[in-house]
mmCIF file of C-alpha atoms in Angstrom:
data_model
loop_
_atom_site.group_PDB
_atom_site.id
_atom_site.type_symbol
_atom_site.label_atom_id
_atom_site.label_comp_id
_atom_site.label_asym_id
_atom_site.label_seq_id
_atom_site.Cartn_x
_atom_site.Cartn_y
_atom_site.Cartn_z
ATOM 1 C CA UNK Z 153 67.307 13.249 -20.427
ATOM 2 C CA UNK Z 154 68.542 13.371 -16.832
ATOM 3 C CA UNK Z 155 68.431 10.031 -15.078
ATOM 4 C CA UNK Z 156 70.969 10.318 -12.240
ATOM 5 C CA UNK Z 157 69.727 9.181 -8.816
ATOM 6 C CA UNK Z 158 69.304 12.144 -6.488
ATOM 7 C CA UNK Z 159 68.133 12.488 -2.917
ATOM 8 C CA UNK Z 160 65.517 15.011 -1.732
ATOM 9 C CA UNK Z 161 66.531 18.390 -0.377
ATOM 10 C CA UNK Z 162 66.091 19.256 3.291
ATOM 11 C CA UNK Z 163 64.331 16.968 5.760
ATOM 12 C CA UNK Z 164 62.524 14.858 3.201
ATOM 13 C CA UNK Z 165 63.903 11.293 3.490
ATOM 14 C CA UNK Z 166 64.955 9.001 0.662
ATOM 15 C CA UNK Z 167 63.480 5.490 0.487
ATOM 16 C CA UNK Z 168 64.618 2.433 -1.412
ATOM 17 C CA UNK Z 169 61.360 2.579 -3.391
ATOM 18 C CA UNK Z 170 62.255 6.087 -4.600
ATOM 19 C CA UNK Z 171 65.751 4.924 -5.539
ATOM 20 C CA UNK Z 172 64.303 2.007 -7.548
ATOM 21 C CA UNK Z 173 61.930 4.334 -9.391
ATOM 22 C CA UNK Z 174 64.751 6.667 -10.375
ATOM 23 C CA UNK Z 175 66.888 3.742 -11.574
ATOM 24 C CA UNK Z 176 63.918 2.336 -13.530
ATOM 25 C CA UNK Z 177 63.654 5.525 -15.576
ATOM 26 C CA UNK Z 178 67.001 4.613 -17.149
ATOM 27 C CA UNK Z 179 65.386 1.501 -18.631
ATOM 28 C CA UNK Z 180 62.769 3.295 -20.727
ATOM 29 C CA UNK Z 181 62.838 1.801 -24.218
ATOM 30 C CA UNK Z 182 64.894 4.009 -26.571
ATOM 31 C CA UNK Z 183 62.687 6.115 -28.805
ATOM 32 C CA UNK Z 184 59.580 5.570 -26.691
ATOM 33 C CA UNK Z 185 56.980 8.335 -26.678
ATOM 34 C CA UNK Z 186 53.407 8.785 -25.465
ATOM 35 C CA UNK Z 187 50.750 11.483 -25.442
ATOM 36 C CA UNK Z 188 50.953 13.207 -22.064
ATOM 37 C CA UNK Z 189 47.212 13.912 -21.916
ATOM 38 C CA UNK Z 190 46.375 10.293 -22.718
ATOM 39 C CA UNK Z 191 48.598 9.246 -19.804
ATOM 40 C CA UNK Z 192 46.909 11.864 -17.617
ATOM 41 C CA UNK Z 193 43.433 10.521 -18.482
ATOM 42 C CA UNK Z 194 44.563 6.978 -17.654
ATOM 43 C CA UNK Z 195 46.032 8.128 -14.331
ATOM 44 C CA UNK Z 196 42.779 9.954 -13.568
ATOM 45 C CA UNK Z 197 40.774 6.792 -14.283
ATOM 46 C CA UNK Z 198 43.089 4.764 -12.039
ATOM 47 C CA UNK Z 199 43.287 7.362 -9.249
ATOM 48 C CA UNK Z 200 41.624 5.214 -6.572
ATOM 49 C CA UNK Z 201 44.015 2.310 -7.119
ATOM 50 C CA UNK Z 202 46.931 4.758 -7.138
ATOM 51 C CA UNK Z 203 45.763 6.333 -3.873
ATOM 52 C CA UNK Z 204 45.234 9.775 -5.395
ATOM 53 C CA UNK Z 205 42.597 12.441 -4.835
ATOM 54 C CA UNK Z 206 41.098 14.986 -7.196
ATOM 55 C CA UNK Z 207 43.504 17.708 -6.020
ATOM 56 C CA UNK Z 208 46.467 15.423 -6.704
ATOM 57 C CA UNK Z 209 45.255 15.139 -10.281
ATOM 58 C CA UNK Z 210 44.785 18.912 -10.542
ATOM 59 C CA UNK Z 211 48.439 19.365 -9.586
ATOM 60 C CA UNK Z 212 49.562 16.654 -12.033
ATOM 61 C CA UNK Z 213 47.573 18.443 -14.731
ATOM 62 C CA UNK Z 214 49.367 21.684 -13.836
ATOM 63 C CA UNK Z 215 52.795 20.003 -13.932
ATOM 64 C CA UNK Z 216 52.099 18.563 -17.387
ATOM 65 C CA UNK Z 217 51.062 21.987 -18.626
ATOM 66 C CA UNK Z 218 54.629 23.206 -17.960
ATOM 67 C CA UNK Z 219 56.006 20.583 -20.346
ATOM 68 C CA UNK Z 220 55.953 22.313 -23.761
ATOM 69 C CA UNK Z 221 55.298 19.309 -26.008
ATOM 70 C CA UNK Z 222 52.188 17.119 -26.219
ATOM 71 C CA UNK Z 223 54.271 13.953 -26.271
ATOM 72 C CA UNK Z 224 56.625 12.738 -23.585
ATOM 73 C CA UNK Z 225 59.724 11.343 -25.327
ATOM 74 C CA UNK Z 226 62.515 9.190 -23.992
ATOM 75 C CA UNK Z 227 65.145 11.326 -25.725
ATOM 76 C CA UNK Z 228 63.750 14.647 -24.413
ATOM 77 C CA UNK Z 229 64.338 16.644 -21.248
ATOM 78 C CA UNK Z 230 61.413 15.580 -19.012
ATOM 79 C CA UNK Z 231 62.058 17.689 -15.920
ATOM 80 C CA UNK Z 232 59.683 20.625 -15.320
ATOM 81 C CA UNK Z 233 60.682 23.321 -12.844
ATOM 82 C CA UNK Z 234 57.757 25.629 -11.948
ATOM 83 C CA UNK Z 235 57.817 27.506 -8.658
ATOM 84 C CA UNK Z 236 55.165 26.845 -6.038
ATOM 85 C CA UNK Z 237 53.581 30.191 -6.936
ATOM 86 C CA UNK Z 238 53.289 29.193 -10.606
ATOM 87 C CA UNK Z 239 51.892 25.780 -9.685
ATOM 88 C CA UNK Z 240 49.357 27.358 -7.355
ATOM 89 C CA UNK Z 241 48.051 29.583 -10.143
ATOM 90 C CA UNK Z 242 47.668 26.745 -12.646
ATOM 91 C CA UNK Z 243 46.141 24.479 -9.973
ATOM 92 C CA UNK Z 244 43.316 26.985 -9.459
ATOM 93 C CA UNK Z 245 44.654 28.731 -6.363
ATOM 94 C CA UNK Z 246 45.320 25.654 -4.247
ATOM 95 C CA UNK Z 247 46.786 26.461 -0.802
ATOM 96 C CA UNK Z 248 50.516 26.068 -0.258
ATOM 97 C CA UNK Z 249 50.285 23.344 2.401
ATOM 98 C CA UNK Z 250 47.793 21.422 0.271
ATOM 99 C CA UNK Z 251 50.071 21.779 -2.752
ATOM 100 C CA UNK Z 252 53.055 20.297 -0.914
ATOM 101 C CA UNK Z 253 50.959 17.440 0.487
ATOM 102 C CA UNK Z 254 49.603 16.397 -2.897
ATOM 103 C CA UNK Z 255 52.994 16.705 -4.577
ATOM 104 C CA UNK Z 256 54.151 14.152 -2.003
ATOM 105 C CA UNK Z 257 51.189 11.923 -2.937
ATOM 106 C CA UNK Z 258 52.222 12.031 -6.605
ATOM 107 C CA UNK Z 259 55.782 11.075 -5.655
ATOM 108 C CA UNK Z 260 54.565 8.220 -3.422
ATOM 109 C CA UNK Z 261 52.281 6.972 -6.217
ATOM 110 C CA UNK Z 262 55.308 6.710 -8.493
ATOM 111 C CA UNK Z 263 54.075 9.197 -11.098
ATOM 112 C CA UNK Z 264 56.787 11.823 -10.665
ATOM 113 C CA UNK Z 265 60.280 11.981 -9.160
ATOM 114 C CA UNK Z 266 61.866 14.939 -7.415
ATOM 115 C CA UNK Z 267 65.108 16.233 -8.921
ATOM 116 C CA UNK Z 268 66.247 18.646 -6.216
ATOM 117 C CA UNK Z 269 69.096 21.100 -6.623
ATOM 118 C CA UNK Z 270 71.712 21.788 -3.959
ATOM 119 C CA UNK Z 271 69.573 24.524 -2.382
ATOM 120 C CA UNK Z 272 66.183 23.016 -3.166
ATOM 121 C CA UNK Z 273 65.342 25.628 -5.813
ATOM 122 C CA UNK Z 274 63.787 24.634 -9.131
ATOM 123 C CA UNK Z 275 65.516 25.922 -12.223
ATOM 124 C CA UNK Z 276 67.183 24.964 -15.503
ATOM 125 C CA UNK Z 277 70.765 25.582 -16.614
ATOM 126 C CA UNK Z 278 71.151 26.343 -20.323
ATOM 127 C CA UNK Z 279 74.118 26.401 -22.672
ATOM 128 C CA UNK Z 280 75.087 29.277 -24.958
ATOM 129 C CA UNK Z 281 72.642 28.070 -27.623
ATOM 130 C CA UNK Z 282 69.758 28.184 -25.148
ATOM 131 C CA UNK Z 283 69.443 24.404 -24.856
ATOM 132 C CA UNK Z 284 68.744 23.062 -21.385
ATOM 133 C CA UNK Z 285 71.778 21.194 -20.083
ATOM 134 C CA UNK Z 286 70.323 20.262 -16.682
ATOM 135 C CA UNK Z 287 67.143 20.987 -14.797
ATOM 136 C CA UNK Z 288 65.971 20.652 -11.219
ATOM 137 C CA UNK Z 289 62.309 20.197 -10.349
ATOM 138 C CA UNK Z 290 59.916 17.328 -11.054
ATOM 139 C CA UNK Z 291 60.872 14.519 -13.432
ATOM 140 C CA UNK Z 292 57.951 13.233 -15.548
ATOM 141 C CA UNK Z 293 59.872 10.152 -16.713
ATOM 142 C CA UNK Z 294 57.846 7.731 -14.520
ATOM 143 C CA UNK Z 295 54.706 8.708 -16.445
ATOM 144 C CA UNK Z 296 56.350 7.736 -19.737
ATOM 145 C CA UNK Z 297 57.799 4.561 -18.227
ATOM 146 C CA UNK Z 298 54.413 3.468 -16.843
ATOM 147 C CA UNK Z 299 52.240 4.547 -19.783
ATOM 148 C CA UNK Z 300 51.164 1.006 -20.711
ATOM 149 C CA UNK Z 301 50.679 0.011 -17.075
ATOM 150 C CA UNK Z 302 48.448 3.016 -16.401
ATOM 151 C CA UNK Z 303 46.433 2.283 -19.561
ATOM 152 C CA UNK Z 304 45.857 -1.303 -18.380
ATOM 153 C CA UNK Z 305 44.791 -0.161 -14.903
ATOM 154 C CA UNK Z 306 42.416 2.385 -16.447
ATOM 155 C CA UNK Z 307 40.803 -0.289 -18.636
ATOM 156 C CA UNK Z 308 40.391 -2.593 -15.643
ATOM 157 C CA UNK Z 309 38.815 0.177 -13.562
ATOM 158 C CA UNK Z 310 36.427 1.057 -16.395
ATOM 159 C CA UNK Z 311 35.454 -2.609 -16.850
ATOM 160 C CA UNK Z 312 34.855 -3.018 -13.107
ATOM 161 C CA UNK Z 313 32.751 0.137 -13.037
ATOM 162 C CA UNK Z 314 30.622 -1.148 -15.919
ATOM 163 C CA UNK Z 315 30.249 -4.570 -14.279
ATOM 164 C CA UNK Z 316 29.238 -2.888 -10.999
ATOM 165 C CA UNK Z 317 26.665 -0.750 -12.815
ATOM 166 C CA UNK Z 318 25.157 -3.765 -14.571
ATOM 167 C CA UNK Z 319 25.090 -5.784 -11.341
ATOM 168 C CA UNK Z 320 23.262 -2.938 -9.587
ATOM 169 C CA UNK Z 321 20.738 -2.736 -12.421
ATOM 170 C CA UNK Z 322 20.160 -6.513 -12.385
ATOM 171 C CA UNK Z 323 19.721 -6.546 -8.606
ATOM 172 C CA UNK Z 324 17.331 -3.585 -8.755
ATOM 173 C CA UNK Z 325 15.170 -5.315 -11.378
ATOM 174 C CA UNK Z 326 15.196 -8.657 -9.558
ATOM 175 C CA UNK Z 327 14.446 -6.947 -6.245
ATOM 176 C CA UNK Z 328 11.523 -5.083 -7.808
ATOM 177 C CA UNK Z 329 10.154 -8.280 -9.399
ATOM 178 C CA UNK Z 330 10.354 -10.257 -6.159
ATOM 179 C CA UNK Z 331 8.691 -7.466 -4.178
ATOM 180 C CA UNK Z 332 5.786 -7.215 -6.617
ATOM 181 C CA UNK Z 333 5.367 -10.985 -6.917
ATOM 182 C CA UNK Z 334 5.103 -11.304 -3.136
ATOM 183 C CA UNK Z 335 2.618 -8.427 -2.972
ATOM 184 C CA UNK Z 336 0.491 -9.921 -5.763
ATOM 185 C CA UNK Z 337 0.494 -13.357 -4.129
ATOM 186 C CA UNK Z 338 -0.610 -11.929 -0.775
ATOM 187 C CA UNK Z 339 -3.301 -9.651 -2.256
ATOM 188 C CA UNK Z 340 -4.731 -12.407 -4.467
ATOM 189 C CA UNK Z 341 -4.655 -15.056 -1.742
ATOM 190 C CA UNK Z 342 -2.224 -17.524 -3.326
ATOM 191 C CA UNK Z 343 -1.476 -20.510 -1.118
ATOM 192 C CA UNK Z 344 1.858 -20.486 0.678
ATOM 193 C CA UNK Z 345 3.629 -19.052 3.703
ATOM 194 C CA UNK Z 346 4.137 -15.625 2.165
ATOM 195 C CA UNK Z 347 4.935 -14.025 5.489
ATOM 196 C CA UNK Z 348 8.016 -16.207 5.793
ATOM 197 C CA UNK Z 349 8.953 -15.614 2.145
ATOM 198 C CA UNK Z 350 8.688 -11.872 2.761
ATOM 199 C CA UNK Z 351 10.919 -12.139 5.835
ATOM 200 C CA UNK Z 352 13.579 -13.861 3.694
ATOM 201 C CA UNK Z 353 13.271 -11.033 1.154
ATOM 202 C CA UNK Z 354 13.583 -8.343 3.844
ATOM 203 C CA UNK Z 355 16.656 -10.067 5.293
ATOM 204 C CA UNK Z 356 18.336 -10.087 1.868
ATOM 205 C CA UNK Z 357 17.674 -6.367 1.449
ATOM 206 C CA UNK Z 358 18.987 -5.677 4.959
ATOM 207 C CA UNK Z 359 22.295 -7.317 4.071
ATOM 208 C CA UNK Z 360 22.901 -4.940 1.151
ATOM 209 C CA UNK Z 361 25.782 -2.604 2.169
ATOM 210 C CA UNK Z 362 25.504 1.125 1.632
ATOM 211 C CA UNK Z 363 28.412 0.996 -0.845
ATOM 212 C CA UNK Z 364 28.380 -2.599 -2.108
ATOM 213 C CA UNK Z 365 31.297 -4.175 -3.942
ATOM 214 C CA UNK Z 366 30.889 -6.332 -7.038
ATOM 215 C CA UNK Z 367 31.186 -9.606 -5.032
ATOM 216 C CA UNK Z 368 28.558 -8.291 -2.562
ATOM 217 C CA UNK Z 369 26.146 -7.605 -5.422
ATOM 218 C CA UNK Z 370 26.875 -10.933 -7.145
ATOM 219 C CA UNK Z 371 26.150 -12.939 -3.981
ATOM 220 C CA UNK Z 372 22.940 -11.053 -3.212
ATOM 221 C CA UNK Z 373 21.783 -11.283 -6.827
ATOM 222 C CA UNK Z 374 22.316 -15.061 -6.795
ATOM 223 C CA UNK Z 375 20.222 -15.435 -3.648
ATOM 224 C CA UNK Z 376 17.572 -13.025 -4.903
ATOM 225 C CA UNK Z 377 17.261 -15.045 -8.142
ATOM 226 C CA UNK Z 378 16.880 -18.255 -6.154
ATOM 227 C CA UNK Z 379 14.129 -16.617 -4.101
ATOM 228 C CA UNK Z 380 12.444 -15.384 -7.280
ATOM 229 C CA UNK Z 381 12.615 -18.862 -8.813
ATOM 230 C CA UNK Z 382 11.079 -20.405 -5.708
ATOM 231 C CA UNK Z 383 8.250 -17.855 -5.712
ATOM 232 C CA UNK Z 384 7.537 -18.582 -9.373
ATOM 233 C CA UNK Z 385 7.557 -22.316 -8.609
ATOM 234 C CA UNK Z 386 5.035 -21.729 -5.824
ATOM 235 C CA UNK Z 387 2.797 -19.658 -8.059
ATOM 236 C CA UNK Z 388 3.138 -22.281 -10.808
ATOM 237 C CA UNK Z 389 2.050 -24.986 -8.350
ATOM 238 C CA UNK Z 390 -0.840 -22.739 -7.363
ATOM 239 C CA UNK Z 391 -1.940 -22.517 -11.008
ATOM 240 C CA UNK Z 392 -1.579 -26.254 -11.549
ATOM 241 C CA UNK Z 393 -3.638 -27.108 -8.506
ATOM 242 C CA UNK Z 394 -6.459 -24.935 -9.821
ATOM 243 C CA UNK Z 395 -6.386 -26.920 -13.076
ATOM 244 C CA UNK Z 396 -5.988 -30.416 -11.678
ATOM 245 C CA UNK Z 397 -7.641 -30.384 -8.278
ATOM 246 C CA UNK Z 398 -11.172 -31.449 -7.415
ATOM 247 C CA UNK Z 399 -11.356 -30.045 -3.901
ATOM 248 C CA UNK Z 400 -9.604 -27.662 -1.504
ATOM 249 C CA UNK Z 401 -7.859 -30.446 0.386
ATOM 250 C CA UNK Z 402 -6.281 -31.599 -2.854
ATOM 251 C CA UNK Z 403 -4.999 -28.053 -3.369
ATOM 252 C CA UNK Z 404 -3.396 -27.985 0.080
ATOM 253 C CA UNK Z 405 -1.358 -31.120 -0.616
ATOM 254 C CA UNK Z 406 0.060 -29.572 -3.796
ATOM 255 C CA UNK Z 407 1.140 -26.340 -2.131
ATOM 256 C CA UNK Z 408 2.737 -27.973 0.925
ATOM 257 C CA UNK Z 409 5.914 -28.768 -0.986
ATOM 258 C CA UNK Z 410 6.525 -25.076 -1.698
ATOM 259 C CA UNK Z 411 6.240 -23.971 1.925
ATOM 260 C CA UNK Z 412 9.300 -21.912 2.820
ATOM 261 C CA UNK Z 413 10.348 -24.413 5.465
ATOM 262 C CA UNK Z 414 12.302 -25.874 2.527
ATOM 263 C CA UNK Z 415 14.637 -22.878 2.768
ATOM 264 C CA UNK Z 416 15.903 -24.207 6.071
ATOM 265 C CA UNK Z 417 15.654 -27.964 5.550
ATOM 266 C CA UNK Z 418 17.425 -30.343 3.191
ATOM 267 C CA UNK Z 419 15.607 -33.339 4.678
ATOM 268 C CA UNK Z 420 12.764 -34.839 2.602
ATOM 269 C CA UNK Z 421 9.129 -34.411 3.594
ATOM 270 C CA UNK Z 422 7.379 -36.971 5.741
ATOM 271 C CA UNK Z 423 6.089 -40.204 4.194
ATOM 272 C CA UNK Z 424 2.516 -39.065 4.808
ATOM 273 C CA UNK Z 425 3.048 -35.822 2.884
ATOM 274 C CA UNK Z 426 4.895 -37.596 0.085
ATOM 275 C CA UNK Z 427 2.176 -40.227 -0.279
ATOM 276 C CA UNK Z 428 -0.549 -37.610 -0.443
ATOM 277 C CA UNK Z 429 1.262 -35.603 -3.088
ATOM 278 C CA UNK Z 430 2.318 -38.648 -5.084
ATOM 279 C CA UNK Z 431 -1.304 -39.733 -5.526
ATOM 280 C CA UNK Z 432 -2.225 -36.412 -7.093
ATOM 281 C CA UNK Z 433 0.994 -35.977 -9.145
ATOM 282 C CA UNK Z 434 0.982 -39.424 -10.776
ATOM 283 C CA UNK Z 435 -0.747 -38.230 -13.928
ATOM 284 C CA UNK Z 436 1.091 -34.924 -14.242
ATOM 285 C CA UNK Z 437 3.924 -34.523 -16.719
ATOM 286 C CA UNK Z 438 7.115 -33.443 -14.919
ATOM 287 C CA UNK Z 439 9.021 -30.481 -16.315
ATOM 288 C CA UNK Z 440 12.841 -30.268 -16.573
ATOM 289 C CA UNK Z 441 14.523 -28.833 -13.490
ATOM 290 C CA UNK Z 442 16.275 -25.498 -13.875
ATOM 291 C CA UNK Z 443 20.077 -25.674 -13.749
ATOM 292 C CA UNK Z 444 21.512 -22.984 -11.471
ATOM 293 C CA UNK Z 445 24.828 -21.198 -12.247
ATOM 294 C CA UNK Z 446 27.946 -23.260 -11.543
ATOM 295 C CA UNK Z 447 29.476 -20.477 -9.448
ATOM 296 C CA UNK Z 448 26.411 -20.424 -7.208
ATOM 297 C CA UNK Z 449 26.585 -24.203 -6.701
ATOM 298 C CA UNK Z 450 30.290 -24.047 -5.791
ATOM 299 C CA UNK Z 451 29.738 -21.207 -3.304
ATOM 300 C CA UNK Z 452 26.950 -23.177 -1.649
ATOM 301 C CA UNK Z 453 28.876 -26.481 -1.765
ATOM 302 C CA UNK Z 454 32.622 -25.730 -1.502
ATOM 303 C CA UNK Z 455 33.521 -29.201 -0.148
ATOM 304 C CA UNK Z 456 33.149 -30.880 -3.540
ATOM 305 C CA UNK Z 457 35.893 -28.696 -5.065
ATOM 306 C CA UNK Z 458 38.580 -30.926 -3.537
ATOM 307 C CA UNK Z 459 37.294 -33.874 -5.602
ATOM 308 C CA UNK Z 460 37.553 -32.078 -8.952
ATOM 309 C CA UNK Z 461 40.367 -32.768 -11.450
ATOM 310 C CA UNK Z 462 43.541 -31.441 -9.865
ATOM 311 C CA UNK Z 463 41.611 -30.328 -6.793
ATOM 312 C CA UNK Z 464 39.672 -27.649 -8.679
ATOM 313 C CA UNK Z 465 36.380 -27.288 -10.546
ATOM 314 C CA UNK Z 466 36.215 -24.910 -13.486
ATOM 315 C CA UNK Z 467 33.319 -26.302 -15.521
ATOM 316 C CA UNK Z 468 30.187 -28.415 -15.319
ATOM 317 C CA UNK Z 469 32.212 -31.321 -16.754
ATOM 318 C CA UNK Z 470 34.597 -31.043 -13.783
ATOM 319 C CA UNK Z 471 31.676 -30.970 -11.338
ATOM 320 C CA UNK Z 472 30.091 -34.054 -12.916
ATOM 321 C CA UNK Z 473 33.439 -35.889 -12.743
ATOM 322 C CA UNK Z 474 33.768 -34.929 -9.074
ATOM 323 C CA UNK Z 475 30.180 -36.054 -8.414
ATOM 324 C CA UNK Z 476 30.998 -39.556 -9.719
ATOM 325 C CA UNK Z 477 33.899 -39.791 -7.271
ATOM 326 C CA UNK Z 478 31.817 -38.471 -4.375
ATOM 327 C CA UNK Z 479 28.898 -40.723 -5.315
ATOM 328 C CA UNK Z 480 31.106 -43.773 -4.864
ATOM 329 C CA UNK Z 481 32.602 -42.414 -1.636
ATOM 330 C CA UNK Z 482 29.132 -41.796 -0.149
ATOM 331 C CA UNK Z 483 27.955 -45.287 -1.054
ATOM 332 C CA UNK Z 484 25.402 -44.195 -3.676
ATOM 333 C CA UNK Z 485 24.841 -46.969 -6.206
ATOM 334 C CA UNK Z 486 25.476 -46.332 -9.917
ATOM 335 C CA UNK Z 487 21.822 -47.088 -10.685
ATOM 336 C CA UNK Z 488 20.588 -44.498 -8.156
ATOM 337 C CA UNK Z 489 22.864 -41.853 -9.611
ATOM 338 C CA UNK Z 490 21.929 -42.771 -13.191
ATOM 339 C CA UNK Z 491 18.247 -42.469 -12.306
ATOM 340 C CA UNK Z 492 18.909 -39.043 -10.788
ATOM 341 C CA UNK Z 493 20.730 -37.922 -13.957
ATOM 342 C CA UNK Z 494 17.851 -39.072 -16.145
ATOM 343 C CA UNK Z 495 15.248 -37.361 -13.959
ATOM 344 C CA UNK Z 496 16.986 -34.129 -12.955
ATOM 345 C CA UNK Z 497 19.516 -33.771 -15.756
ATOM 346 C CA UNK Z 498 23.255 -34.460 -15.292
ATOM 347 C CA UNK Z 499 24.058 -30.941 -14.054
ATOM 348 C CA UNK Z 500 21.363 -30.929 -11.375
ATOM 349 C CA UNK Z 501 22.205 -34.494 -10.340
ATOM 350 C CA UNK Z 502 25.841 -33.489 -9.846
ATOM 351 C CA UNK Z 503 24.757 -30.381 -7.902
ATOM 352 C CA UNK Z 504 22.501 -32.549 -5.733
ATOM 353 C CA UNK Z 505 25.437 -34.849 -4.930
ATOM 354 C CA UNK Z 506 27.421 -31.727 -3.956
ATOM 355 C CA UNK Z 507 24.593 -30.671 -1.618
ATOM 356 C CA UNK Z 508 24.436 -34.148 -0.073
ATOM 357 C CA UNK Z 509 28.215 -34.068 0.500
ATOM 358 C CA UNK Z 510 27.848 -30.700 2.227
ATOM 359 C CA UNK Z 511 25.241 -32.212 4.602
ATOM 360 C CA UNK Z 512 26.751 -35.713 4.784
ATOM 361 C CA UNK Z 513 26.994 -35.589 8.576
ATOM 362 C CA UNK Z 514 23.203 -35.172 8.846
ATOM 363 C CA UNK Z 515 22.183 -37.906 6.364
ATOM 364 C CA UNK Z 516 22.096 -41.577 7.345
ATOM 365 C CA UNK Z 517 21.865 -43.145 3.888
ATOM 366 C CA UNK Z 518 23.055 -40.994 0.982
ATOM 367 C CA UNK Z 519 21.833 -43.549 -1.572
ATOM 368 C CA UNK Z 520 18.316 -43.790 -0.144
ATOM 369 C CA UNK Z 521 18.231 -40.039 0.275
ATOM 370 C CA UNK Z 522 19.142 -39.459 -3.392
ATOM 371 C CA UNK Z 523 16.485 -41.936 -4.545
ATOM 372 C CA UNK Z 524 13.902 -40.083 -2.450
ATOM 373 C CA UNK Z 525 14.901 -36.717 -3.947
ATOM 374 C CA UNK Z 526 14.807 -38.233 -7.434
ATOM 375 C CA UNK Z 527 11.274 -39.513 -6.842
ATOM 376 C CA UNK Z 528 10.197 -36.097 -5.624
ATOM 377 C CA UNK Z 529 11.853 -34.431 -8.623
ATOM 378 C CA UNK Z 530 9.989 -36.793 -10.949
ATOM 379 C CA UNK Z 531 6.725 -35.596 -9.393
ATOM 380 C CA UNK Z 532 7.793 -31.948 -9.679
ATOM 381 C CA UNK Z 533 8.108 -31.656 -5.903
ATOM 382 C CA UNK Z 534 11.842 -31.051 -5.486
ATOM 383 C CA UNK Z 535 13.789 -27.878 -6.356
ATOM 384 C CA UNK Z 536 17.465 -27.168 -5.774
ATOM 385 C CA UNK Z 537 16.757 -23.468 -5.184
ATOM 386 C CA UNK Z 538 15.796 -23.640 -1.482
ATOM 387 C CA UNK Z 539 18.648 -26.080 -0.790
ATOM 388 C CA UNK Z 540 21.271 -23.828 -2.377
ATOM 389 C CA UNK Z 541 19.894 -20.751 -0.620
ATOM 390 C CA UNK Z 542 20.002 -22.494 2.773
ATOM 391 C CA UNK Z 543 23.609 -23.575 2.214
ATOM 392 C CA UNK Z 544 24.628 -20.111 0.962
ATOM 393 C CA UNK Z 545 23.121 -18.526 4.075
ATOM 394 C CA UNK Z 546 24.811 -21.105 6.314
ATOM 395 C CA UNK Z 547 28.246 -20.382 4.837
ATOM 396 C CA UNK Z 548 27.622 -16.631 4.964
ATOM 397 C CA UNK Z 549 26.712 -16.868 8.630
ATOM 398 C CA UNK Z 550 29.805 -18.884 9.415
ATOM 399 C CA UNK Z 551 32.036 -16.382 7.620
ATOM 400 C CA UNK Z 552 30.502 -13.546 9.568
ATOM 401 C CA UNK Z 553 31.149 -15.237 12.901
ATOM 402 C CA UNK Z 554 34.791 -16.013 12.215
ATOM 403 C CA UNK Z 555 35.551 -12.625 10.670
#
């Protein structure tokens, strides 16, 4: 197999990257072989990451067709030497200028190497027995050298495509559910500021890019799920008030806590509102709070990450350890935090501490504030969903301004 470093014929320049690729072909493991069409399929799957277009792949397919064996082997002669006319025919009549441009793309992508003769012609020199001694054209050695790399890239691309498809499906379903829940609530006269809820929904849909990436979809899906959870909480409160209330005024007090003002405020409700709701909620059995995904909490409350073990948070255990440190720093008593853990659950209590840290500059007494939230949670009047959504939107807005 030829592996000498050569420079391109004519005006085409040589680059250090091209030199390195030619030298690297000498380091192919002895005896290595790979199916050329398997490599081609992997390169096709990875074409976007390689910076290739469909026509580039058509030309690569044509080049491989000039190699007589199905397997590329380290101990074989891997240079093919078709003329431009032959390549054009096998590449389905591609134009000459287009052919030259996409050959250059394949070289730049590191999939082939030019082996130019003294006059730039492509040919092979054979011995008396008809065996090729040397050939000038396009060396396919980089494909054999990068076979495993291309397979790994192809698997990653396929996994990302599947994840993107599933994220789109999940967002479509959640979007549909939220839309129909809002419509049903409005048509059936459920209590709540549904106009404001709908405006939040419309804003989320407006932010969806025409060609969203996986992170775009993940962020929007998180916020859409929070909105869905808040709507269900509102409708659940609506059902409970019908069962427990004795008059319309009693109903109004129950629904006030689910007003969408909570999407913009982390501050607790007024003492008057709390007292009115507490009197009606005293006999109700509180239900466990829903724990939101850790990733969502960390995106909404990035400040707490610095207090995790080693300055990072990779699990709920890490977040709870960080919350203990932050609790002490904020002046929250152990008893207040313990009460929050018992009422909300340890995960939600830690997430609440993270939210308080994020808004520490707006809160006078973190300890008193946590006790107030705990009391509201005990009465079923506090949900982390609106808080997390408000913080997510705040960070998103800040990123947009600085970018």
